[in-house]
PDB file of C-alpha atoms in Angstrom:
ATOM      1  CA  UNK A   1       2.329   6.730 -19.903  1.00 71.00           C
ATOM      2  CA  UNK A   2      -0.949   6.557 -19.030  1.00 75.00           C
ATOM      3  CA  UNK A   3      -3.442   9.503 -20.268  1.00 87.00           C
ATOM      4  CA  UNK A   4      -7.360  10.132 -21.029  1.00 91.00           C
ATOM      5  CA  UNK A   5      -8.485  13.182 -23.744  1.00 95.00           C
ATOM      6  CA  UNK A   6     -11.766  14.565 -23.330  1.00 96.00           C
ATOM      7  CA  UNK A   7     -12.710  17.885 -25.083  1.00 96.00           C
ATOM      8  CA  UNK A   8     -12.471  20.832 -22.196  1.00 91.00           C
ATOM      9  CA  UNK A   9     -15.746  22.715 -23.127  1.00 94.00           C
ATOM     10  CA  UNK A  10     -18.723  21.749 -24.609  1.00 97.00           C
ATOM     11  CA  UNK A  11     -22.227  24.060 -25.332  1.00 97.00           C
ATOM     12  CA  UNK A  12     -25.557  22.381 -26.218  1.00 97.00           C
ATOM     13  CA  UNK A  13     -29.167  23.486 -26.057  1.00 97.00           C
ATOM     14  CA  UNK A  14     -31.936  22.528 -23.776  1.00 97.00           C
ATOM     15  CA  UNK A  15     -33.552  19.911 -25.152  1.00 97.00           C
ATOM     16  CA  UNK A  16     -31.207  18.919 -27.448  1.00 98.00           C
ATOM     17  CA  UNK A  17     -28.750  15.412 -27.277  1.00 98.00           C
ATOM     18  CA  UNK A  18     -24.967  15.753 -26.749  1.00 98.00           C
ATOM     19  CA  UNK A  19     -21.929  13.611 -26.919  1.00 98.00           C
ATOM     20  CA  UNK A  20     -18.872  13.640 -24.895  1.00 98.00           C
ATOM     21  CA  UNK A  21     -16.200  11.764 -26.435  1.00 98.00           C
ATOM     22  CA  UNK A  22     -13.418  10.366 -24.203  1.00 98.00           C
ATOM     23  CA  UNK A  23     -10.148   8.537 -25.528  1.00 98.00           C
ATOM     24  CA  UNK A  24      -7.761   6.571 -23.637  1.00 97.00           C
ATOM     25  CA  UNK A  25      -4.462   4.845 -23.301  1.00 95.00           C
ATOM     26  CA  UNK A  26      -4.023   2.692 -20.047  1.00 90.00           C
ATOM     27  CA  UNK A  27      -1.929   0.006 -18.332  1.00 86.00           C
ATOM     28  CA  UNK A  28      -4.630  -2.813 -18.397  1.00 90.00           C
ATOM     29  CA  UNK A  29      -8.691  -1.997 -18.157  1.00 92.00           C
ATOM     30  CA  UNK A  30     -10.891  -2.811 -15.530  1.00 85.00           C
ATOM     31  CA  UNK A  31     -13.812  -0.748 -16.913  1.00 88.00           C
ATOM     32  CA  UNK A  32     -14.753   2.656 -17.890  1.00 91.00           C
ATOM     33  CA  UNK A  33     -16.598   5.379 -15.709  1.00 88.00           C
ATOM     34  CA  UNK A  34     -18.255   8.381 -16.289  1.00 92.00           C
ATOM     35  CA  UNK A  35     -18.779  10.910 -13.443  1.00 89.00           C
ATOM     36  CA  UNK A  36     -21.220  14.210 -13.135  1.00 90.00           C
ATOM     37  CA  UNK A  37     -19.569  16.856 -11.249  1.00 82.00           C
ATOM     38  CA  UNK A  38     -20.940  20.052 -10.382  1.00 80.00           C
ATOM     39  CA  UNK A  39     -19.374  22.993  -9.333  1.00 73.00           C
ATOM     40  CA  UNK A  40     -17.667  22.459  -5.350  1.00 62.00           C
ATOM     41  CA  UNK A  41     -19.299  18.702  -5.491  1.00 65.00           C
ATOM     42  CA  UNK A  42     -17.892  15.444  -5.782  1.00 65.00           C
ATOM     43  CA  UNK A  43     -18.246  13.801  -8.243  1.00 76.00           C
ATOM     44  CA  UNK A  44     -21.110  11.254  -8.496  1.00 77.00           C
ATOM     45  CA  UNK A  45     -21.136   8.490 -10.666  1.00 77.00           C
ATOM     46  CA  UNK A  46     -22.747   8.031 -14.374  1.00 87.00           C
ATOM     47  CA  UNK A  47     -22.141   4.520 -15.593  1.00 87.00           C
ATOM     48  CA  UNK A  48     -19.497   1.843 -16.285  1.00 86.00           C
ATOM     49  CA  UNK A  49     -18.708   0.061 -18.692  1.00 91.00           C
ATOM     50  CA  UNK A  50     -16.011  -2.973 -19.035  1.00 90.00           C
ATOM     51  CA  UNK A  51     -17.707  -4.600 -22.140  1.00 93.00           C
ATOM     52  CA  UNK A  52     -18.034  -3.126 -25.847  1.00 97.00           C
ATOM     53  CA  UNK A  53     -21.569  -1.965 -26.414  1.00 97.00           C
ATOM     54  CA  UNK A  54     -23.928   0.860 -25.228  1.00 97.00           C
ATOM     55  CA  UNK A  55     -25.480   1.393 -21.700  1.00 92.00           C
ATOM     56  CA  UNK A  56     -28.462   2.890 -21.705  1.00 92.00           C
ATOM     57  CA  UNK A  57     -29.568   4.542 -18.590  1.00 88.00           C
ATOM     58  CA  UNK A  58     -32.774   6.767 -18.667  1.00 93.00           C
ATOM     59  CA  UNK A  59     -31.464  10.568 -20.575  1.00 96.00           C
ATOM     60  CA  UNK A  60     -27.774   9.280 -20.324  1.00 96.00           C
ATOM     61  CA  UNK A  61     -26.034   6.386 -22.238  1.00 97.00           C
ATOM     62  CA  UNK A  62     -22.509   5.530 -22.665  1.00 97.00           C
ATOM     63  CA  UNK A  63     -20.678   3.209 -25.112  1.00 98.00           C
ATOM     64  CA  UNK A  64     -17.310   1.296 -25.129  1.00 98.00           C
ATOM     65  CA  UNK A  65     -15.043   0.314 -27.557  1.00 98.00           C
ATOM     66  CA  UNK A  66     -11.942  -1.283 -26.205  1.00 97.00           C
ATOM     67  CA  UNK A  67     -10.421  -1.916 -29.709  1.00 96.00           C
ATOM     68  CA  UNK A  68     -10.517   1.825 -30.257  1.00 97.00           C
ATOM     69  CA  UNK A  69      -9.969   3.143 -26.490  1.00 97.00           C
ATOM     70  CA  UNK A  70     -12.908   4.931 -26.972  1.00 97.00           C
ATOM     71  CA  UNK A  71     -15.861   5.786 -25.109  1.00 98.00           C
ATOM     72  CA  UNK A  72     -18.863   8.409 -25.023  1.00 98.00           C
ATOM     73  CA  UNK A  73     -21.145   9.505 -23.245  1.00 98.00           C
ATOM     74  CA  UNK A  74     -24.862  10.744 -24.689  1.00 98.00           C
ATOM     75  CA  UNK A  75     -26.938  12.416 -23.211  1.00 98.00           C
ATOM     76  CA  UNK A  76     -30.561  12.943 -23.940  1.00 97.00           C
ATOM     77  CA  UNK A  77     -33.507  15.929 -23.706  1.00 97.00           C
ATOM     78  CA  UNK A  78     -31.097  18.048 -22.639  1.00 98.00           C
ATOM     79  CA  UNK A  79     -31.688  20.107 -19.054  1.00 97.00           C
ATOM     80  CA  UNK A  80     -30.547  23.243 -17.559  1.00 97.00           C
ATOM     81  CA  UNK A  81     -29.438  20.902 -14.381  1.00 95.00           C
ATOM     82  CA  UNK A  82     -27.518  18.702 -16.670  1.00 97.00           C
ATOM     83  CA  UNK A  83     -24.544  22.267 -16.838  1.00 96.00           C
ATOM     84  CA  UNK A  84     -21.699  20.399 -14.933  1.00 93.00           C
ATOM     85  CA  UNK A  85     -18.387  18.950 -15.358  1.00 89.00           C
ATOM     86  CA  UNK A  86     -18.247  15.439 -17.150  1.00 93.00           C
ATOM     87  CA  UNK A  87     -15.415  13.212 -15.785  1.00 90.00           C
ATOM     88  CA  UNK A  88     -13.999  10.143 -17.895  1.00 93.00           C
ATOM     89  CA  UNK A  89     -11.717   7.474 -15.637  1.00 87.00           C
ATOM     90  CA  UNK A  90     -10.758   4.484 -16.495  1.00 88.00           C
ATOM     91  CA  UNK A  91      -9.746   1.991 -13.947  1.00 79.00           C
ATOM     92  CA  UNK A  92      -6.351   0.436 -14.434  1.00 77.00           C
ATOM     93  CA  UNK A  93      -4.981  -3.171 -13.985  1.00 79.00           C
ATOM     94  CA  UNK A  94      -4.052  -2.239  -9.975  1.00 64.00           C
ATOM     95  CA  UNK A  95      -8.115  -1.277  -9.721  1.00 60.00           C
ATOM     96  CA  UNK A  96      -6.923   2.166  -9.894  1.00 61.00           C
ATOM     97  CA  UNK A  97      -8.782   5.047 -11.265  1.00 66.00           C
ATOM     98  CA  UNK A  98      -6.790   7.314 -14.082  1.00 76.00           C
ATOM     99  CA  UNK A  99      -8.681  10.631 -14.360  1.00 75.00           C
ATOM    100  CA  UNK A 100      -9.667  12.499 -17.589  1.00 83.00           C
ATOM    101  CA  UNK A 101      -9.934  16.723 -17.126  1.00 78.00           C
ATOM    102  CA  UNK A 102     -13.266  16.621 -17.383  1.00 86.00           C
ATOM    103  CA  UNK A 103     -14.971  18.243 -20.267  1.00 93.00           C
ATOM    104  CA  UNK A 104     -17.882  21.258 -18.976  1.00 92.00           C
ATOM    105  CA  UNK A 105     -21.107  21.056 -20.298  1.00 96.00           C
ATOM    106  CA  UNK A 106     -22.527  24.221 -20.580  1.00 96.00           C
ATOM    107  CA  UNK A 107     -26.486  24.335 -21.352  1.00 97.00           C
ATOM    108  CA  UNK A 108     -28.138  27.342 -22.851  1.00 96.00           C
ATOM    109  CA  UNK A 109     -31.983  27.840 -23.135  1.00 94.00           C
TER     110      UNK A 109
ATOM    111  CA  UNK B   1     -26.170   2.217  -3.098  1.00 59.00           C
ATOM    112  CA  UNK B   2     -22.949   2.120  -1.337  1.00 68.00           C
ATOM    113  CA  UNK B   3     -22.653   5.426   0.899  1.00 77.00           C
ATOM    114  CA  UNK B   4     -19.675   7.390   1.397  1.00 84.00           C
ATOM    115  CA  UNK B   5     -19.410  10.085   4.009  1.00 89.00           C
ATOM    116  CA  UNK B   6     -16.372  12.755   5.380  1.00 90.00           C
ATOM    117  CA  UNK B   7     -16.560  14.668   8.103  1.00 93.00           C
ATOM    118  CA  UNK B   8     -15.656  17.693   8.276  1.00 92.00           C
ATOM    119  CA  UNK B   9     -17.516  18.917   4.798  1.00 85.00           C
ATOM    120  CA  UNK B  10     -15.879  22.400   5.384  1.00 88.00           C
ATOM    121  CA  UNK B  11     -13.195  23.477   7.569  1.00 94.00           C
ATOM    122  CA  UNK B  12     -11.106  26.566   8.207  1.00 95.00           C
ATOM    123  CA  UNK B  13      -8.149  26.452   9.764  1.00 96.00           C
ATOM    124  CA  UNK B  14      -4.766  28.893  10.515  1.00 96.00           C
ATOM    125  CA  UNK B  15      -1.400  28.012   8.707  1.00 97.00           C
ATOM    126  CA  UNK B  16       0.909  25.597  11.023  1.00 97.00           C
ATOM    127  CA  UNK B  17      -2.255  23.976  12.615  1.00 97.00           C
ATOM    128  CA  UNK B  18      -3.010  20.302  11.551  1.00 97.00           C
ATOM    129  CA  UNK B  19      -7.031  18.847  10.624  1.00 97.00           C
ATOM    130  CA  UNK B  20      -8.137  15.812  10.477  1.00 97.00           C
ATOM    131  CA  UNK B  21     -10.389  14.968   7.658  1.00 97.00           C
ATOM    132  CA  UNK B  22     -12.593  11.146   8.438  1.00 96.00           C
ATOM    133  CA  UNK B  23     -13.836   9.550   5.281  1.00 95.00           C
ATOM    134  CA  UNK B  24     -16.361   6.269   6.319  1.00 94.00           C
ATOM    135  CA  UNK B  25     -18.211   3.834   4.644  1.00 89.00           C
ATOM    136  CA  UNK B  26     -21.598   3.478   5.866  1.00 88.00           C
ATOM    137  CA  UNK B  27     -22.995   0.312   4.517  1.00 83.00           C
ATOM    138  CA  UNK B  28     -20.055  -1.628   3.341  1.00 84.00           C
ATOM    139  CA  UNK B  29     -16.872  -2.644   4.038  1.00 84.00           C
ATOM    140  CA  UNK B  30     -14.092  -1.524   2.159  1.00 82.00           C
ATOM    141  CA  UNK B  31     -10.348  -3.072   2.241  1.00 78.00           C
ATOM    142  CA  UNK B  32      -9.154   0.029   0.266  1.00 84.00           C
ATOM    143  CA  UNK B  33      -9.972   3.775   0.286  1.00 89.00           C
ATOM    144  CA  UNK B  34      -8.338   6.173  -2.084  1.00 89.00           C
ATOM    145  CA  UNK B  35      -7.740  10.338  -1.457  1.00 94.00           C
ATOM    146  CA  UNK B  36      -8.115  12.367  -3.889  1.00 91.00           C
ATOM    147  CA  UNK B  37      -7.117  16.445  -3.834  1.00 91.00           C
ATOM    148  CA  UNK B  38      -8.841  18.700  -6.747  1.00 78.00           C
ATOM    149  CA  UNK B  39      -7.817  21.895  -7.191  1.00 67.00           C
ATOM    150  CA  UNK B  40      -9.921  24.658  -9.284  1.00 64.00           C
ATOM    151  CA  UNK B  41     -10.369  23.463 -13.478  1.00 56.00           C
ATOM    152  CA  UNK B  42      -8.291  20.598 -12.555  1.00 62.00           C
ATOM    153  CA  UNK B  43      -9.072  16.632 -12.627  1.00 62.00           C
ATOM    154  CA  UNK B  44      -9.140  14.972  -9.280  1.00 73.00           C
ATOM    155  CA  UNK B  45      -5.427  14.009  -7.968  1.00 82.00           C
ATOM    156  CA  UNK B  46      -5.072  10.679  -6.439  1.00 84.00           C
ATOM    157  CA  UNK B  47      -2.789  11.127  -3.130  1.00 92.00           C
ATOM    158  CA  UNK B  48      -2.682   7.894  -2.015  1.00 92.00           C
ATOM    159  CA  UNK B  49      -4.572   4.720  -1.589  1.00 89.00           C
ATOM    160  CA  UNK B  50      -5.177   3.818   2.050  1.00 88.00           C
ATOM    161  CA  UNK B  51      -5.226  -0.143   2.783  1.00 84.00           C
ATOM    162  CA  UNK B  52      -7.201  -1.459   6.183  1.00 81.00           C
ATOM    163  CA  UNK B  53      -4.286  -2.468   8.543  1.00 81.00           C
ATOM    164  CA  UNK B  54      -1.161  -1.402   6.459  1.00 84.00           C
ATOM    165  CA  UNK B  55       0.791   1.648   5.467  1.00 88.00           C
ATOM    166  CA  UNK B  56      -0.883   4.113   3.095  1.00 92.00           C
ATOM    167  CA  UNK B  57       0.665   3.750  -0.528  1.00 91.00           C
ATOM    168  CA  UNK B  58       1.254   7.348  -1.639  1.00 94.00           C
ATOM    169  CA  UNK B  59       1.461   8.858  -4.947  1.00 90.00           C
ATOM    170  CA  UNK B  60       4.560  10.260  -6.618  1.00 90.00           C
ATOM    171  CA  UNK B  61       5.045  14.022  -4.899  1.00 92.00           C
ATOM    172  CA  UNK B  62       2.980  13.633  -2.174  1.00 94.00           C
ATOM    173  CA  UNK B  63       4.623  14.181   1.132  1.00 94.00           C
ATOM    174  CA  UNK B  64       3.788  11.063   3.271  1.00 93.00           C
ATOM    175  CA  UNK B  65       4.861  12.950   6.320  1.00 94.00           C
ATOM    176  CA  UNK B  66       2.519  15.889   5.634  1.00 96.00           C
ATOM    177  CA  UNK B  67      -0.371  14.071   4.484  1.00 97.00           C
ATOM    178  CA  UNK B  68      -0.738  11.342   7.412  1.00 96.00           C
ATOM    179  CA  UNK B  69      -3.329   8.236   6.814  1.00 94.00           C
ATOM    180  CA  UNK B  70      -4.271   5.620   9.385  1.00 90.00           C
ATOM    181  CA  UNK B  71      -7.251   3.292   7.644  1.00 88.00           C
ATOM    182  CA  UNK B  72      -7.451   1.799  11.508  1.00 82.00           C
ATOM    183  CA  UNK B  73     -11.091  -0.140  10.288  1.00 87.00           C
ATOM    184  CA  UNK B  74     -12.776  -1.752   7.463  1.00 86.00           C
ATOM    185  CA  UNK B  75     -15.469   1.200   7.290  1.00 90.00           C
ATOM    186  CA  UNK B  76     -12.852   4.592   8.623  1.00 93.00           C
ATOM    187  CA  UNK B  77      -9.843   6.144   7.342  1.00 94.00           C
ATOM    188  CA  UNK B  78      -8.199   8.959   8.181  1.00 95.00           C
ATOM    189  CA  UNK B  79      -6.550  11.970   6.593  1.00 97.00           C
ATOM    190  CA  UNK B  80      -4.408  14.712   8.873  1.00 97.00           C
ATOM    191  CA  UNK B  81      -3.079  17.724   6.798  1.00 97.00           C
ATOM    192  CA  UNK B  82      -0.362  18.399   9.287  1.00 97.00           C
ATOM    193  CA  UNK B  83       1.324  21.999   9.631  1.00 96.00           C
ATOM    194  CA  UNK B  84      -1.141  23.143   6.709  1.00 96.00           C
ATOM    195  CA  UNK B  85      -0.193  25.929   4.940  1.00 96.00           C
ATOM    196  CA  UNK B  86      -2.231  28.267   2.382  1.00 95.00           C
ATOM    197  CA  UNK B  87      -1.381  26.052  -0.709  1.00 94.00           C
ATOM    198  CA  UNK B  88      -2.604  22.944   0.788  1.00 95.00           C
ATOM    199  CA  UNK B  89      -5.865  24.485   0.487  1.00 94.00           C
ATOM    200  CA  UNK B  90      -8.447  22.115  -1.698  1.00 90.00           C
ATOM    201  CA  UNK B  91     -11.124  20.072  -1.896  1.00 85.00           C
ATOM    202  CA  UNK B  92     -10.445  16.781  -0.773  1.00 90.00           C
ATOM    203  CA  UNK B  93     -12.084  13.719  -1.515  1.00 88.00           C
ATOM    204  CA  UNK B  94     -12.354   9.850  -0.716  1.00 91.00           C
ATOM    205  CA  UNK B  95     -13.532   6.837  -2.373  1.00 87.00           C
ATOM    206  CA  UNK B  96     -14.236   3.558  -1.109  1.00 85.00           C
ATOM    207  CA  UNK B  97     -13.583   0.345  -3.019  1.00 76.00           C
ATOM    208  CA  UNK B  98     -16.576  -1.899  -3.364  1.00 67.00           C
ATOM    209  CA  UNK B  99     -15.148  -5.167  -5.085  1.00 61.00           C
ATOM    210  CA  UNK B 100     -18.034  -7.783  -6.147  1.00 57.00           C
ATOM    211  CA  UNK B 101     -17.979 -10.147  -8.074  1.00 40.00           C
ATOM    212  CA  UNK B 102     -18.553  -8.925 -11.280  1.00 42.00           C
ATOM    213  CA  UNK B 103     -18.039  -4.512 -10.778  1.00 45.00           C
ATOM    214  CA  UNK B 104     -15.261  -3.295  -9.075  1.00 53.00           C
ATOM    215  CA  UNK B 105     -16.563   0.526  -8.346  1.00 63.00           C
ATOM    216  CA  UNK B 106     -15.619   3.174  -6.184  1.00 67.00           C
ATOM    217  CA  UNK B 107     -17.969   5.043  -4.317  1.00 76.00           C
ATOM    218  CA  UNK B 108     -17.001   8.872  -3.399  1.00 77.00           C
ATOM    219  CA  UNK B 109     -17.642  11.109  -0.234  1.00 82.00           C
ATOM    220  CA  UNK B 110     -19.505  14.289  -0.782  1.00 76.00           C
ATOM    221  CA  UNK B 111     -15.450  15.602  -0.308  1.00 82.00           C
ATOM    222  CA  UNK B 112     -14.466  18.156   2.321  1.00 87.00           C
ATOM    223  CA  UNK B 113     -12.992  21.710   1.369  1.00 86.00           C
ATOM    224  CA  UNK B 114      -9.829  23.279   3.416  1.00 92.00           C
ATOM    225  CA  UNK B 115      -8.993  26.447   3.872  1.00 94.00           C
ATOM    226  CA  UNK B 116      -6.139  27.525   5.626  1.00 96.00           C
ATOM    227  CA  UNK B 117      -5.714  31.180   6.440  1.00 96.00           C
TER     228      UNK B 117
END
C-alpha cells in the first residue's frame, strides 16, 4: 500500500530553525510537495521537489532523497505566523497526490 | 501563479437539500480537477478526480450518486452534495492540474465549508 509518516506534533521557539521529517512509500514518484495549512484554510503550497538535493526558498527549504523515501522540510527564524499544519504529499505515477497527516507546528515565544 | 477559486466559500444548508459547490480555474486551463473532503485533525481525502468531458473517476467509498461531478469546461467543475445529511458536513476542496513541461503541480481553491443542519 501506499502510505506517508510525518510526526503529528511538533513545538519550536520563535526564532529558532525546525525540521519536519516526512517518509514515504509510493507506487511510482512524480515529485514531492510540502503544503502550509492553517487552521479552516486550504492548504497552500511550500515547495516540490522531484530531484535529490535541497530547495532553498527564503525561511523554508526542503530536501529529497529518493533512495531513502525521505524528505524534510526546514524552516528558518522561526515566526509566530509560521503555527500551522505542515502537509507532506507525494504525487504518484497516475499524477495523483497521496496525503501525509500533517504534522502541527506549534510556535511558542 | 495559477489561481484556484470555489464558490460558495461557506454554505449552510438543511438535511435532504442538495448544494452545489463550483471550483474554477482562473488563469489556466486544466484537463483534470481533483476533490478533496477534510474532516477535523484529518489529512485531506481525495473523492474523486474530475476529467473535462468524461465521467468523474471516484475514489473507493465514495458514493458517485451522492457526490455528483460534471467538469462541463476546461476552467469549471462542479460538485452537488445531493440529499446532504449532517455527516456530510466538511470542508471541501479542489485542485486544478497544471501539467508543464517540466512540474506537474496542483493548484488548490481556498475550499468551501458545509454545514448541514
Amino acid at each position: 500500500g501506499q502510505n506517508i509518516d510525518q510526526p503529528t506534533e511538533m513545538t519550536a521557539t520563535e526564532g529558532a530553525i525546525v525540521q519536519i521529517n516526512c517518509t514515504y512509500q509510493t507506487s511510482g514518484f512524480n515529485g514531492l510537495f510540502w503544503y502550509q495549512q492553517h487552521a479552516g484554510e486550504a492548504p497552500t503550497f511550500l515547495s516540490y521537489n522531484v530531484l535529490d538535493g535541497l530547495e532553498e526558498k527564503g525561511r523554508f527549504s526542503s530536501f529529497l532523497s529518493r533512495s531513502k523515501g525521505y524528505s524534510y522540510l526546514l524552516l528558518k527564524e522561526l515566526q509566530m505566523k509560521d503555527s500551522a499544519s505542515y502537509l507532506c504529499a507525494v504525487m504518484d505515477s497516475n499524477y495523483q497526490l497521496i496525503w501525509g497527516a500533517g504534522t502541527k507546528l506549534i510556535i511558542k515565544p | 501563479g495559477a489561481v484556484v477559486s470555489q464558490h460558495p466559500s461557506r454554505v449552510i444548508c438543511k438535511s435532504g437539500t442538495s448544494v452545489k459547490i463550483e471550483c474554477r480555474s482562473l488563469d489556466f486551463q486544466a484537463t483534470t480537477m481533483f476533490w478533496y473532503r477534510q474532516f477535523p485533525k484529518q489529512s485531506l481525502m481525495l473523492m474523486a478526480t474530475s476529467n473535462e468531458g468524461s465521467k468523474a473517476t471516484y475514489e473507493q467509498g465514495v458514493e458517485k450518486d451522492k457526490f455528483l461531478i460534471n467538469h462541463a469546461s476546461l476552467t469549471l467543475s462542479t460538485l452537488t452534495v445531493t440529499s446532504a445529511h449532517p455527516e456530510d458536513s466538511s470542508f471541501y476542496i479542489c485542485s486544478a492540474n497544471l501539467i508543464g513541461t517540466e512540474v506537474s503541480k496542483q493548484y488548490f481553491g481556498p475550499g468551501t465549508r458545509l454545514t448541514v443542519t
